[in-house]
Amino acid sequence: MIPQIINDNQIILENVRDFDLDQTFNCGQCFRWNKITENLFVGVAFEKVVRISVDKEKIVLNGPSIATEFNSLWCDYFDLNTNYDKIKKSLSQIDSTLKIACKYAPGIRILKQDFWEALCSFIISQNNNIPRIKGIIERLCACFGQEIESGFFSFPSYSTIAKLNKSDLAPIKCGFRDAYILDAAQKIFSGDICPQKLKSEDINTARTELMKIKGVGPKVAECTLLYGLHRLEAFPVDVWMKRALETFFPGKNASYFGQYAGIAQQYIFHYSRMNPNLVK
DNA sequence: GACCAGGTATTGC
DNA sequence: GCAATACATGGT
């Protein structure tokens, strides 16, 4: 993937397949990308405001130092080195309904998000709906992040959040999740939870470690592994996945979907949520 | 007003 | 162990 550099703030990527902005940003894996026009999204990641548009197989990326940081950051973030065509073909051989789900949103990619942001976001997600999750996260960023462009705020660091208390968090209106957010930040800040260590550990150990955080159960741990550590075998099961499993894959569990179970989960989750009549 | 939302911790048996 | 229940908040 060789970017065509327009200037340091704009690059163009050609021949990128299996990448659709709507599908990738609205499949429930991330909360900080917003649609501006039909083919333009703006989001904040790694303390940068990024604008992205895709036309056929051509991607235009705009953001501060995006050319310089393409190889070290954005290529990974958008998971552009992963061959999704190959993965979809492999998943489609496992199960015919999974094949349908893959074809329903073939442009989904699993973003490699920041560990702390993913952990914190999915703590907030519990027993909550997506519009409100986004609202809480935006308030968290506006209150405690840096204003990196007028009206755009970075996700606050765990160090910043670790020093707060519940009343500091009151403005973000996250409800009972306040103590969970604080505990997560404090455990990372103290070194009790080490993202680097989790990355290299076997998945069961990492899972157990994550669940030492208050408010992190199996579902949030699995989301953190998948979205924050890019462990593609992680398999979050929420209410939608539970219904989808009962309907389409009775008696099956993560192991049925193999080493890319997490990606399979994403196709299935999105397919179910967009077609609620099928699983309700 | 009851019920639900990408769940989890606590409690009661 | 495992099924109920509480938990903040906002939308239907």
Tab-separated table of C-alpha atoms (C1' of nucleotides) in Angstrom:
chain	number	residue	atom	x	y	z
A	1	MET	CA	0.000	0.000	0.000
A	2	ILE	CA	1.932	3.014	-1.264
A	3	PRO	CA	0.214	6.331	-0.553
A	4	GLN	CA	0.201	9.039	-3.152
A	5	ILE	CA	1.294	12.079	-1.158
A	6	ILE	CA	-0.443	15.310	-2.069
A	7	ASN	CA	1.111	17.152	0.869
A	8	ASP	CA	1.838	16.218	4.466
A	9	ASN	CA	-1.833	16.643	5.352
A	10	GLN	CA	-3.388	14.757	2.462
A	11	ILE	CA	-2.781	11.404	0.854
A	12	ILE	CA	-4.574	9.241	-1.645
A	13	LEU	CA	-4.633	5.460	-1.567
A	14	GLU	CA	-5.596	3.507	-4.647
A	15	ASN	CA	-6.865	-0.021	-5.104
A	16	VAL	CA	-8.119	-0.410	-1.563
A	17	ARG	CA	-10.689	-3.165	-1.593
A	18	ASP	CA	-13.192	-4.302	0.996
A	19	PHE	CA	-13.493	-0.906	2.670
A	20	ASP	CA	-16.778	0.952	3.046
A	21	LEU	CA	-16.983	3.945	5.364
A	22	ASP	CA	-20.622	3.557	6.401
A	23	GLN	CA	-20.157	-0.117	7.097
A	24	THR	CA	-16.886	0.270	8.959
A	25	PHE	CA	-17.830	3.262	11.096
A	26	ASN	CA	-21.457	2.300	11.748
A	27	CYS	CA	-21.099	-1.388	12.520
A	28	GLY	CA	-20.830	-0.748	16.244
A	29	GLN	CA	-17.071	-1.038	16.743
A	30	CYS	CA	-16.298	2.668	17.216
A	31	PHE	CA	-18.079	5.775	18.443
A	32	ARG	CA	-16.112	8.811	17.287
A	33	TRP	CA	-16.688	8.876	13.520
A	34	ASN	CA	-19.452	10.986	12.055
A	35	LYS	CA	-20.859	11.264	8.591
A	36	ILE	CA	-20.560	14.783	7.139
A	37	THR	CA	-21.739	14.231	3.593
A	38	GLU	CA	-22.634	11.170	1.573
A	39	ASN	CA	-19.018	10.196	1.081
A	40	LEU	CA	-17.157	12.021	3.829
A	41	PHE	CA	-16.566	11.056	7.434
A	42	VAL	CA	-14.725	12.979	10.113
A	43	GLY	CA	-13.368	11.359	13.224
A	44	VAL	CA	-10.872	11.708	16.014
A	45	ALA	CA	-8.298	9.016	16.665
A	46	PHE	CA	-4.874	9.093	18.278
A	47	GLU	CA	-5.279	12.793	19.039
A	48	LYS	CA	-5.772	13.711	15.395
A	49	VAL	CA	-8.835	14.943	13.527
A	50	VAL	CA	-9.040	12.889	10.344
A	51	ARG	CA	-11.296	13.352	7.351
A	52	ILE	CA	-11.741	10.432	5.016
A	53	SER	CA	-13.619	9.873	1.807
A	54	VAL	CA	-13.762	6.820	-0.392
A	55	ASP	CA	-14.645	6.793	-4.057
A	56	LYS	CA	-14.711	3.332	-5.546
A	57	GLU	CA	-11.284	1.956	-4.668
A	58	LYS	CA	-9.680	5.320	-4.007
A	59	ILE	CA	-9.345	6.659	-0.456
A	60	VAL	CA	-8.568	10.277	0.346
A	61	LEU	CA	-7.227	10.927	3.843
A	62	ASN	CA	-6.868	14.399	5.353
A	63	GLY	CA	-5.261	15.128	8.689
A	64	PRO	CA	-2.256	16.749	10.339
A	65	SER	CA	0.963	14.928	9.375
A	66	ILE	CA	-1.048	12.103	7.888
A	67	ALA	CA	1.559	11.431	5.189
A	68	THR	CA	4.415	11.259	7.673
A	69	GLU	CA	2.442	9.037	10.014
A	70	PHE	CA	0.763	6.865	7.438
A	71	ASN	CA	3.008	3.844	7.762
A	72	SER	CA	3.480	4.065	11.497
A	73	LEU	CA	-0.140	4.756	12.408
A	74	TRP	CA	-2.973	5.051	9.899
A	75	CYS	CA	-2.192	2.040	7.746
A	76	ASP	CA	-2.543	-0.046	10.893
A	77	TYR	CA	-5.519	1.862	12.269
A	78	PHE	CA	-7.602	1.159	9.175
A	79	ASP	CA	-6.154	-2.361	9.034
A	80	LEU	CA	-5.123	-1.881	5.424
A	81	ASN	CA	-2.549	-4.664	5.448
A	82	THR	CA	-5.143	-7.318	6.193
A	83	ASN	CA	-6.622	-9.226	3.281
A	84	TYR	CA	-10.337	-9.164	4.042
A	85	ASP	CA	-11.227	-10.833	0.761
A	86	LYS	CA	-9.308	-13.897	1.856
A	87	ILE	CA	-10.859	-13.825	5.340
A	88	LYS	CA	-14.398	-13.500	3.957
A	89	LYS	CA	-13.824	-16.419	1.614
A	90	SER	CA	-12.579	-18.508	4.512
A	91	LEU	CA	-15.520	-17.506	6.752
A	92	SER	CA	-18.001	-18.146	3.950
A	93	GLN	CA	-16.860	-21.742	3.788
A	94	ILE	CA	-17.680	-22.278	7.447
A	95	ASP	CA	-21.380	-21.492	7.248
A	96	SER	CA	-23.951	-20.384	4.673
A	97	THR	CA	-25.612	-17.789	6.933
A	98	LEU	CA	-22.208	-16.361	7.763
A	99	LYS	CA	-21.628	-16.096	4.030
A	100	ILE	CA	-24.807	-14.026	3.731
A	101	ALA	CA	-23.690	-11.764	6.591
A	102	CYS	CA	-20.297	-11.237	4.907
A	103	LYS	CA	-22.015	-10.276	1.660
A	104	TYR	CA	-24.428	-7.954	3.469
A	105	ALA	CA	-21.638	-5.566	4.548
A	106	PRO	CA	-18.491	-6.641	2.680
A	107	GLY	CA	-16.744	-3.346	3.388
A	108	ILE	CA	-16.374	-3.745	7.146
A	109	ARG	CA	-12.843	-3.542	8.524
A	110	ILE	CA	-11.914	-3.983	12.170
A	111	LEU	CA	-10.174	-0.781	13.228
A	112	LYS	CA	-7.070	-1.030	15.392
A	113	GLN	CA	-8.187	1.391	18.048
A	114	ASP	CA	-6.280	2.661	21.031
A	115	PHE	CA	-6.468	0.184	23.909
A	116	TRP	CA	-7.611	2.598	26.603
A	117	GLU	CA	-10.167	4.272	24.351
A	118	ALA	CA	-11.670	0.915	23.392
A	119	LEU	CA	-11.734	-0.300	26.988
A	120	CYS	CA	-13.320	2.891	28.289
A	121	SER	CA	-15.813	3.119	25.408
A	122	PHE	CA	-17.081	-0.411	25.902
A	123	ILE	CA	-17.330	0.048	29.668
A	124	ILE	CA	-19.637	2.946	28.824
A	125	SER	CA	-21.521	0.782	26.322
A	126	GLN	CA	-22.932	-1.626	28.896
A	127	ASN	CA	-26.702	-1.608	29.286
A	128	ASN	CA	-26.776	1.431	27.034
A	129	ASN	CA	-27.744	2.381	23.487
A	130	ILE	CA	-25.437	3.575	20.747
A	131	PRO	CA	-26.641	7.210	20.446
A	132	ARG	CA	-26.253	7.698	24.190
A	133	ILE	CA	-22.884	5.931	24.246
A	134	LYS	CA	-21.650	8.388	21.623
A	135	GLY	CA	-23.020	11.301	23.636
A	136	ILE	CA	-21.301	10.226	26.845
A	137	ILE	CA	-17.997	9.695	25.035
A	138	GLU	CA	-18.208	13.120	23.382
A	139	ARG	CA	-18.865	14.760	26.745
A	140	LEU	CA	-15.962	12.820	28.265
A	141	CYS	CA	-13.683	14.130	25.509
A	142	ALA	CA	-15.009	17.699	25.681
A	143	CYS	CA	-14.560	17.823	29.455
A	144	PHE	CA	-11.206	16.097	29.819
A	145	GLY	CA	-9.542	15.810	26.395
A	146	GLN	CA	-7.477	18.388	24.520
A	147	GLU	CA	-9.123	20.649	21.968
A	148	ILE	CA	-7.035	19.630	18.970
A	149	GLU	CA	-9.102	21.577	16.429
A	150	SER	CA	-11.950	23.975	17.049
A	151	GLY	CA	-14.783	21.826	18.369
A	152	PHE	CA	-12.808	18.584	18.224
A	153	PHE	CA	-11.397	16.958	21.324
A	154	SER	CA	-8.968	14.117	21.815
A	155	PHE	CA	-9.934	11.137	23.927
A	156	PRO	CA	-8.636	11.937	27.434
A	157	SER	CA	-5.657	9.899	28.616
A	158	TYR	CA	-6.036	7.317	31.358
A	159	SER	CA	-3.569	9.392	33.400
A	160	THR	CA	-5.971	12.324	33.304
A	161	ILE	CA	-9.001	10.203	34.190
A	162	ALA	CA	-7.122	8.328	36.932
A	163	LYS	CA	-6.813	11.574	38.910
A	164	LEU	CA	-10.558	12.332	38.860
A	165	ASN	CA	-13.356	11.333	41.206
A	166	LYS	CA	-17.033	10.539	40.670
A	167	SER	CA	-18.222	14.119	41.056
A	168	ASP	CA	-15.744	15.238	38.374
A	169	LEU	CA	-17.423	12.794	36.015
A	170	ALA	CA	-20.967	13.961	36.811
A	171	PRO	CA	-21.164	16.281	33.751
A	172	ILE	CA	-20.732	13.419	31.314
A	173	LYS	CA	-23.879	11.735	32.708
A	174	CYS	CA	-22.570	8.207	32.425
A	175	GLY	CA	-24.611	6.981	35.381
A	176	PHE	CA	-23.377	4.043	37.416
A	177	ARG	CA	-20.467	3.519	35.000
A	178	ASP	CA	-18.496	6.351	36.624
A	179	ALA	CA	-16.805	4.079	39.171
A	180	TYR	CA	-15.957	1.602	36.425
A	181	ILE	CA	-14.275	4.240	34.256
A	182	LEU	CA	-12.240	5.454	37.220
A	183	ASP	CA	-11.186	1.953	38.210
A	184	ALA	CA	-10.081	1.143	34.657
A	185	ALA	CA	-8.028	4.331	34.391
A	186	GLN	CA	-6.476	3.823	37.814
A	187	LYS	CA	-5.528	0.198	37.148
A	188	ILE	CA	-3.717	1.163	33.933
A	189	PHE	CA	-2.108	4.212	35.526
A	190	SER	CA	-0.802	2.151	38.439
A	191	GLY	CA	0.559	-0.520	36.118
A	192	ASP	CA	-1.829	-3.083	37.546
A	193	ILE	CA	-3.121	-3.542	33.997
A	194	CYS	CA	-0.449	-3.332	31.316
A	195	PRO	CA	-1.627	-3.024	27.710
A	196	GLN	CA	1.730	-4.170	26.313
A	197	LYS	CA	1.652	-7.274	28.466
A	198	LEU	CA	-1.940	-8.049	27.475
A	199	LYS	CA	-0.912	-7.844	23.830
A	200	SER	CA	1.589	-10.666	24.135
A	201	GLU	CA	-0.229	-12.878	26.625
A	202	ASP	CA	-2.421	-15.765	25.583
A	203	ILE	CA	-6.003	-14.688	25.178
A	204	ASN	CA	-7.397	-16.445	28.254
A	205	THR	CA	-4.854	-14.795	30.529
A	206	ALA	CA	-5.535	-11.397	28.948
A	207	ARG	CA	-9.280	-11.955	29.387
A	208	THR	CA	-8.875	-12.772	33.076
A	209	GLU	CA	-6.611	-9.758	33.604
A	210	LEU	CA	-9.127	-7.397	32.005
A	211	MET	CA	-11.960	-8.748	34.127
A	212	LYS	CA	-10.146	-7.610	37.262
A	213	ILE	CA	-11.362	-4.131	36.355
A	214	LYS	CA	-14.673	-3.216	37.986
A	215	GLY	CA	-17.428	-3.159	35.402
A	216	VAL	CA	-15.517	-5.353	32.980
A	217	GLY	CA	-17.243	-8.679	32.475
A	218	PRO	CA	-16.985	-11.169	29.616
A	219	LYS	CA	-18.568	-8.915	27.001
A	220	VAL	CA	-16.510	-5.778	27.662
A	221	ALA	CA	-13.328	-7.853	28.002
A	222	GLU	CA	-14.009	-9.449	24.633
A	223	CYS	CA	-14.678	-6.086	22.969
A	224	THR	CA	-11.463	-4.704	24.425
A	225	LEU	CA	-9.503	-7.682	23.129
A	226	LEU	CA	-10.999	-7.362	19.670
A	227	TYR	CA	-11.116	-3.609	19.156
A	228	GLY	CA	-8.357	-2.425	21.487
A	229	LEU	CA	-5.816	-5.225	21.055
A	230	HIS	CA	-6.856	-6.523	17.628
A	231	ARG	CA	-7.193	-10.058	18.866
A	232	LEU	CA	-9.280	-11.289	15.966
A	233	GLU	CA	-10.293	-14.508	17.680
A	234	ALA	CA	-12.073	-12.553	20.454
A	235	PHE	CA	-15.825	-13.044	20.179
A	236	PRO	CA	-18.076	-10.548	21.996
A	237	VAL	CA	-21.587	-11.835	22.642
A	238	ASP	CA	-24.136	-9.145	23.449
A	239	VAL	CA	-27.929	-9.321	23.251
A	240	TRP	CA	-27.819	-9.091	19.445
A	241	MET	CA	-25.224	-11.811	19.053
A	242	LYS	CA	-27.106	-13.959	21.538
A	243	ARG	CA	-30.261	-13.689	19.443
A	244	ALA	CA	-28.307	-14.212	16.200
A	245	LEU	CA	-26.611	-17.316	17.593
A	246	GLU	CA	-29.932	-18.769	18.737
A	247	THR	CA	-31.542	-18.054	15.378
A	248	PHE	CA	-28.810	-18.829	12.862
A	249	PHE	CA	-26.176	-20.874	14.698
A	250	PRO	CA	-27.956	-22.901	17.404
A	251	GLY	CA	-25.573	-24.700	19.735
A	252	LYS	CA	-22.537	-22.997	18.251
A	253	ASN	CA	-19.965	-20.851	20.045
A	254	ALA	CA	-16.806	-18.870	19.249
A	255	SER	CA	-14.772	-21.930	18.310
A	256	TYR	CA	-17.166	-22.671	15.431
A	257	PHE	CA	-16.013	-19.446	13.754
A	258	GLY	CA	-12.275	-20.136	14.043
A	259	GLN	CA	-9.302	-17.798	14.246
A	260	TYR	CA	-11.267	-14.879	12.766
A	261	ALA	CA	-14.269	-15.302	15.045
A	262	GLY	CA	-14.133	-11.615	15.949
A	263	ILE	CA	-14.489	-10.555	12.332
A	264	ALA	CA	-17.267	-13.097	11.827
A	265	GLN	CA	-18.949	-11.618	14.880
A	266	GLN	CA	-18.792	-8.158	13.330
A	267	TYR	CA	-20.496	-9.255	10.109
A	268	ILE	CA	-23.133	-11.146	12.078
A	269	PHE	CA	-23.721	-8.357	14.605
A	270	HIS	CA	-24.177	-5.745	11.886
A	271	TYR	CA	-26.358	-8.016	9.760
A	272	SER	CA	-28.614	-8.742	12.753
A	273	ARG	CA	-28.867	-5.155	13.873
A	274	MET	CA	-29.757	-3.975	10.381
A	275	ASN	CA	-32.331	-6.785	10.018
A	276	PRO	CA	-33.896	-6.996	13.487
A	277	ASN	CA	-36.973	-8.794	12.155
A	278	LEU	CA	-34.801	-11.812	11.411
A	279	VAL	CA	-33.562	-12.351	14.938
A	280	LYS	CA	-36.208	-10.863	17.249
B	1	DG	C1'	-45.201	4.798	33.308
B	2	DA	C1'	-43.162	0.573	31.767
B	3	DC	C1'	-39.691	-1.074	29.000
B	4	DC	C1'	-35.339	-1.140	26.575
B	5	DA	C1'	-30.458	-0.145	25.561
B	6	DG	C1'	-23.445	-3.821	22.375
B	7	DG	C1'	-23.790	-5.831	30.887
B	8	DT	C1'	-22.032	-6.367	35.377
B	9	DA	C1'	-21.955	-6.711	40.483
B	10	DT	C1'	-24.469	-8.125	44.153
B	11	DT	C1'	-27.741	-10.767	46.459
B	12	DG	C1'	-30.651	-14.684	47.670
B	13	DC	C1'	-31.647	-19.424	47.333
C	1	DG	C1'	-23.558	-22.518	41.045
C	2	DC	C1'	-27.389	-19.924	39.086
C	3	DA	C1'	-31.492	-17.028	38.657
C	4	DA	C1'	-33.223	-12.491	40.042
C	5	DT	C1'	-32.294	-7.688	40.897
C	6	DA	C1'	-30.306	-2.999	41.067
C	7	DC	C1'	-27.794	0.140	38.669
C	8	DA	C1'	-28.137	6.038	35.931
C	9	DT	C1'	-29.842	8.003	32.050
C	10	DG	C1'	-32.601	8.975	28.059
C	11	DG	C1'	-35.602	7.485	24.351
C	12	DT	C1'	-39.952	5.231	22.817
